[in-house]
Short mmCIF file of N, CA and C in Angstrom, two decimals:
data_model
loop_
_atom_site.label_atom_id
_atom_site.label_comp_id
_atom_site.label_asym_id
_atom_site.label_seq_id
_atom_site.Cartn_x
_atom_site.Cartn_y
_atom_site.Cartn_z
N TRP A 1 218.61 124.30 53.37
CA TRP A 1 220.45 124.76 53.82
C TRP A 1 220.40 126.21 53.98
N ASP A 2 220.75 126.29 55.25
CA ASP A 2 220.42 128.15 55.70
C ASP A 2 221.72 128.60 56.19
N PRO A 3 222.49 129.30 55.74
CA PRO A 3 223.94 129.81 56.16
C PRO A 3 223.90 130.35 57.32
N SER A 4 222.22 130.86 57.43
CA SER A 4 222.69 131.78 58.95
C SER A 4 222.45 130.60 60.07
N ASP A 5 222.30 129.37 59.83
CA ASP A 5 222.03 128.65 61.21
C ASP A 5 223.30 127.77 61.24
N PRO A 6 223.57 128.12 62.49
CA PRO A 6 224.92 127.34 63.16
C PRO A 6 224.78 126.20 63.07
N GLU A 7 224.49 124.98 62.76
CA GLU A 7 224.09 123.97 63.06
C GLU A 7 224.55 123.37 61.19
N THR A 8 224.40 124.44 60.18
CA THR A 8 225.28 123.96 58.85
C THR A 8 226.26 123.82 58.84
N PHE A 9 227.03 124.45 59.50
CA PHE A 9 228.64 124.33 59.00
C PHE A 9 229.29 124.86 60.22
N PHE A 10 230.37 124.55 59.86
CA PHE A 10 231.54 124.82 61.25
C PHE A 10 232.62 125.63 60.43
N MET A 11 232.47 126.29 61.30
CA MET A 11 233.62 127.86 60.79
C MET A 11 235.16 127.38 61.71
N GLY A 12 236.17 127.12 61.00
CA GLY A 12 237.75 127.08 61.96
C GLY A 12 238.00 128.35 61.74
N ASN A 13 239.28 128.28 61.98
CA ASN A 13 240.19 129.49 62.49
C ASN A 13 241.26 129.20 61.46
N LEU A 14 241.47 128.07 60.65
CA LEU A 14 242.72 127.79 59.65
C LEU A 14 242.47 128.79 58.81
N GLY A 15 244.25 129.36 58.71
CA GLY A 15 244.17 130.19 57.39
C GLY A 15 244.14 129.42 56.41
N ARG A 16 244.09 130.87 54.73
CA ARG A 16 243.95 130.05 53.58
C ARG A 16 245.37 129.77 52.96
N ASN A 17 245.06 128.67 52.59
CA ASN A 17 246.58 128.35 51.60
C ASN A 17 247.22 127.16 52.44
N THR A 18 246.86 127.11 53.60
CA THR A 18 247.96 126.25 54.62
C THR A 18 247.97 125.10 54.27
N LEU A 19 247.53 124.40 53.60
CA LEU A 19 247.66 122.79 53.09
C LEU A 19 248.60 123.05 52.02
N THR A 20 249.85 122.39 52.07
CA THR A 20 250.36 121.63 51.36
C THR A 20 250.45 120.88 50.48
N LEU A 21 250.38 120.84 48.96
CA LEU A 21 250.57 119.32 48.14
C LEU A 21 251.74 118.58 47.95
N PRO A 22 251.61 117.22 47.73
CA PRO A 22 252.81 116.90 46.98
C PRO A 22 253.03 117.41 45.59
N GLY A 23 254.32 117.15 45.41
CA GLY A 23 254.68 117.63 44.23
C GLY A 23 254.53 116.55 43.38
N THR A 24 254.65 116.76 42.06
CA THR A 24 254.46 116.03 40.51
C THR A 24 255.64 116.22 39.79
N THR A 25 256.54 115.24 39.51
CA THR A 25 257.85 114.80 39.11
C THR A 25 257.29 114.14 38.10
N ASN A 26 257.66 113.92 37.02
CA ASN A 26 257.36 113.15 35.69
C ASN A 26 258.82 112.84 35.10
N VAL A 27 259.30 111.61 34.36
CA VAL A 27 260.65 112.01 33.72
C VAL A 27 260.11 110.91 32.14
N ASP A 28 259.64 111.68 31.18
CA ASP A 28 259.35 110.82 29.78
C ASP A 28 261.10 110.86 28.96
N VAL A 29 261.18 109.77 28.54
CA VAL A 29 262.50 109.53 27.64
C VAL A 29 262.39 108.75 26.47
N THR A 30 262.50 109.23 24.96
CA THR A 30 262.69 108.93 23.85
C THR A 30 264.20 108.18 23.25
N PHE A 31 263.84 106.83 22.81
CA PHE A 31 265.04 107.04 22.35
C PHE A 31 264.55 106.37 20.72
N MET A 32 265.56 106.66 19.90
CA MET A 32 265.32 106.32 18.23
C MET A 32 266.67 105.72 17.50
N LYS A 33 266.43 105.14 16.76
CA LYS A 33 267.58 104.41 15.81
C LYS A 33 266.83 104.66 14.24
N ASP A 34 267.64 105.23 13.57
CA ASP A 34 267.29 104.81 11.65
C ASP A 34 268.57 103.60 11.24
N THR A 35 267.98 102.99 10.79
CA THR A 35 268.65 101.90 10.30
C THR A 35 268.62 102.12 8.42
N PRO A 36 269.68 102.32 7.98
CA PRO A 36 269.24 102.15 6.30
C PRO A 36 269.48 100.96 5.87
N LEU A 37 268.59 100.52 5.05
CA LEU A 37 267.75 99.19 4.40
C LEU A 37 268.87 99.32 2.98
N TRP A 38 268.27 98.55 2.16
CA TRP A 38 268.35 98.45 0.64
C TRP A 38 268.68 99.92 0.25
N GLY A 39 270.04 100.65 0.07
CA GLY A 39 270.46 101.90 -0.62
C GLY A 39 269.96 102.94 0.31
N GLU A 40 269.65 104.31 -0.40
CA GLU A 40 269.35 105.45 0.50
C GLU A 40 267.84 105.96 0.59
N ASN A 41 267.05 105.44 0.08
CA ASN A 41 265.64 105.38 -0.01
C ASN A 41 264.54 104.86 0.80
N ILE A 42 265.25 103.84 1.69
CA ILE A 42 264.58 102.94 2.17
C ILE A 42 265.11 103.08 3.84
N ASN A 43 264.61 103.38 5.04
CA ASN A 43 265.05 103.05 6.22
C ASN A 43 264.06 102.30 7.05
N LEU A 44 264.74 101.62 8.23
CA LEU A 44 264.29 101.26 9.36
C LEU A 44 264.25 101.99 10.62
N GLN A 45 263.16 102.37 11.14
CA GLN A 45 263.53 103.31 12.50
C GLN A 45 263.01 102.62 13.57
N PHE A 46 263.47 102.55 14.77
CA PHE A 46 262.99 102.17 15.95
C PHE A 46 263.02 103.56 16.87
N ARG A 47 262.01 103.05 17.41
CA ARG A 47 261.39 104.19 18.72
C ARG A 47 261.21 103.12 20.19
N ALA A 48 261.83 103.91 21.20
CA ALA A 48 261.52 103.36 22.34
C ALA A 48 261.03 104.17 23.14
N GLU A 49 259.81 104.42 23.77
CA GLU A 49 259.10 105.08 24.35
C GLU A 49 259.31 104.73 25.87
N PHE A 50 259.57 105.93 27.25
CA PHE A 50 259.72 105.24 28.36
C PHE A 50 258.58 106.71 29.15
N PHE A 51 257.34 106.22 29.67
CA PHE A 51 256.78 107.18 30.04
C PHE A 51 256.67 106.98 31.78
N ASN A 52 256.70 108.06 32.69
CA ASN A 52 257.09 108.02 33.83
C ASN A 52 258.38 107.28 34.12
N LEU A 53 259.30 107.19 33.82
CA LEU A 53 260.43 106.44 33.88
C LEU A 53 260.71 105.48 34.90
N PHE A 54 261.07 106.38 36.43
CA PHE A 54 261.56 106.05 37.05
C PHE A 54 260.38 105.77 38.27
N ASN A 55 259.48 105.48 37.25
CA ASN A 55 258.11 104.71 38.26
C ASN A 55 257.72 105.23 39.86
N ARG A 56 257.65 106.95 39.73
CA ARG A 56 257.70 107.80 40.87
C ARG A 56 256.06 107.83 41.05
N PRO A 57 255.96 107.65 41.92
CA PRO A 57 254.07 107.60 42.54
C PRO A 57 253.87 109.20 42.90
N ASN A 58 253.22 109.94 41.89
CA ASN A 58 252.36 111.58 42.00
C ASN A 58 251.46 111.20 43.08
N PHE A 59 251.47 111.57 44.55
CA PHE A 59 250.47 111.35 45.08
C PHE A 59 249.15 112.02 44.92
N GLY A 60 247.94 112.16 44.83
CA GLY A 60 246.65 112.82 44.69
C GLY A 60 246.42 113.70 46.12
N VAL A 61 245.45 114.60 46.16
CA VAL A 61 245.32 115.73 47.42
C VAL A 61 244.77 114.60 48.51
N PRO A 62 245.03 115.05 49.37
CA PRO A 62 244.54 114.62 50.86
C PRO A 62 243.37 114.79 50.85
N ASN A 63 242.47 114.02 51.92
CA ASN A 63 240.99 114.45 52.38
C ASN A 63 241.18 115.49 53.46
N ALA A 64 240.55 116.52 52.66
CA ALA A 64 240.80 118.00 53.47
C ALA A 64 239.52 118.23 54.32
N ARG A 65 238.57 116.97 54.10
CA ARG A 65 237.20 117.48 54.77
C ARG A 65 237.58 117.18 56.43
N VAL A 66 237.38 117.57 57.45
CA VAL A 66 238.07 117.50 58.99
C VAL A 66 236.60 117.31 59.72
N PHE A 67 235.79 118.37 59.75
CA PHE A 67 234.42 117.60 60.10
C PHE A 67 233.18 117.51 59.52
N ASP A 68 232.45 116.64 59.81
CA ASP A 68 231.13 116.50 59.02
C ASP A 68 229.88 117.64 59.31
N ARG A 69 228.95 117.59 58.65
CA ARG A 69 227.66 119.14 59.42
C ARG A 69 227.59 118.88 60.58
N SER A 70 227.74 118.13 61.30
CA SER A 70 226.91 118.37 62.50
C SER A 70 228.24 118.25 63.51
N GLY A 71 229.66 118.43 63.14
CA GLY A 71 230.73 119.07 63.71
C GLY A 71 231.74 118.06 64.78
N ARG A 72 231.08 116.73 63.72
CA ARG A 72 231.51 115.44 64.73
C ARG A 72 233.47 115.49 63.85
N ASP A 73 234.50 114.67 64.22
CA ASP A 73 235.61 114.66 63.43
C ASP A 73 235.14 113.82 62.22
N GLN A 74 235.44 113.70 61.12
CA GLN A 74 235.33 113.24 60.04
C GLN A 74 236.23 111.96 59.67
N VAL A 75 236.20 110.70 59.45
CA VAL A 75 237.12 109.65 59.61
C VAL A 75 237.84 109.80 57.87
N GLY A 76 239.39 109.51 58.56
CA GLY A 76 240.17 109.86 57.30
C GLY A 76 240.70 110.59 56.58
N VAL A 77 241.06 111.59 57.71
CA VAL A 77 241.22 113.27 57.36
C VAL A 77 242.70 113.23 56.65
N ALA A 78 243.07 113.77 56.10
CA ALA A 78 244.39 113.87 55.28
C ALA A 78 244.86 112.68 54.97
N GLU A 79 243.69 111.68 54.67
CA GLU A 79 244.28 110.67 53.76
C GLU A 79 244.79 110.10 52.15
N ILE A 80 245.62 109.98 51.55
CA ILE A 80 245.74 110.00 50.68
C ILE A 80 245.56 108.72 49.74
N GLU A 81 244.34 108.48 48.79
CA GLU A 81 243.58 107.47 48.74
C GLU A 81 244.13 107.24 47.24
N ASP A 82 244.66 107.82 45.78
CA ASP A 82 244.63 107.66 44.92
C ASP A 82 246.22 108.66 44.66
N THR A 83 246.62 108.33 42.85
CA THR A 83 247.78 109.16 42.31
C THR A 83 247.07 109.70 41.47
N ARG A 84 248.12 111.06 40.74
CA ARG A 84 248.08 111.96 39.67
C ARG A 84 248.42 111.17 38.56
N THR A 85 249.42 110.59 38.42
CA THR A 85 249.78 109.83 37.36
C THR A 85 249.67 108.44 36.93
N SER A 86 249.81 107.76 36.11
CA SER A 86 249.91 106.20 36.00
C SER A 86 250.95 105.96 36.37
N ALA A 87 251.55 105.01 36.56
CA ALA A 87 252.66 103.78 36.90
C ALA A 87 253.31 103.99 35.59
N ARG A 88 254.62 103.18 35.29
CA ARG A 88 255.60 103.63 34.24
C ARG A 88 254.74 102.68 32.89
N GLU A 89 254.81 103.35 32.20
CA GLU A 89 254.91 103.15 30.56
C GLU A 89 255.57 102.75 29.83
N ILE A 90 255.65 101.74 28.90
CA ILE A 90 256.62 101.48 27.78
C ILE A 90 256.38 100.88 26.63
N GLN A 91 256.54 101.59 25.56
CA GLN A 91 255.99 101.69 24.16
C GLN A 91 257.33 101.31 23.07
N PHE A 92 257.43 100.51 22.59
CA PHE A 92 258.04 100.23 21.29
C PHE A 92 257.38 100.52 19.50
N ALA A 93 257.99 100.86 18.91
CA ALA A 93 257.54 101.05 17.46
C ALA A 93 259.07 100.64 16.68
N LEU A 94 258.06 100.26 15.42
CA LEU A 94 259.12 100.16 14.15
C LEU A 94 258.22 100.56 13.05
N LYS A 95 258.88 101.47 12.41
CA LYS A 95 258.78 102.22 11.15
C LYS A 95 259.32 101.94 9.98
N LEU A 96 258.88 101.32 8.79
CA LEU A 96 259.41 101.45 7.69
C LEU A 96 259.51 102.48 6.94
N ILE A 97 260.07 103.44 6.51
CA ILE A 97 260.22 104.69 5.52
C ILE A 97 260.61 104.48 4.31
N PHE A 98 260.19 104.71 2.94
CA PHE A 98 260.49 104.67 2.31
C PHE A 98 260.15 105.65 1.11
#
């Protein structure tokens, strides 16, 4: 690899920070209910937790490599192939507090 060799890489004229990535939005919600059982000392707690409640896809970074080493067009430029966050997850819990 020789940086002075023009065949090694291809210099373009696009400015820095010109690629805008998709934003990330995530809504997490928790619901809790305490229910007193036998007197004041024993409680039953129910909890429901929702992660990514609206199941919004947060897309990953697009493929930014435009040319290969020989200067030919790269296949799949600006394609987004993955997501940054996971899909909706729901978690339920019961806790006996005494």
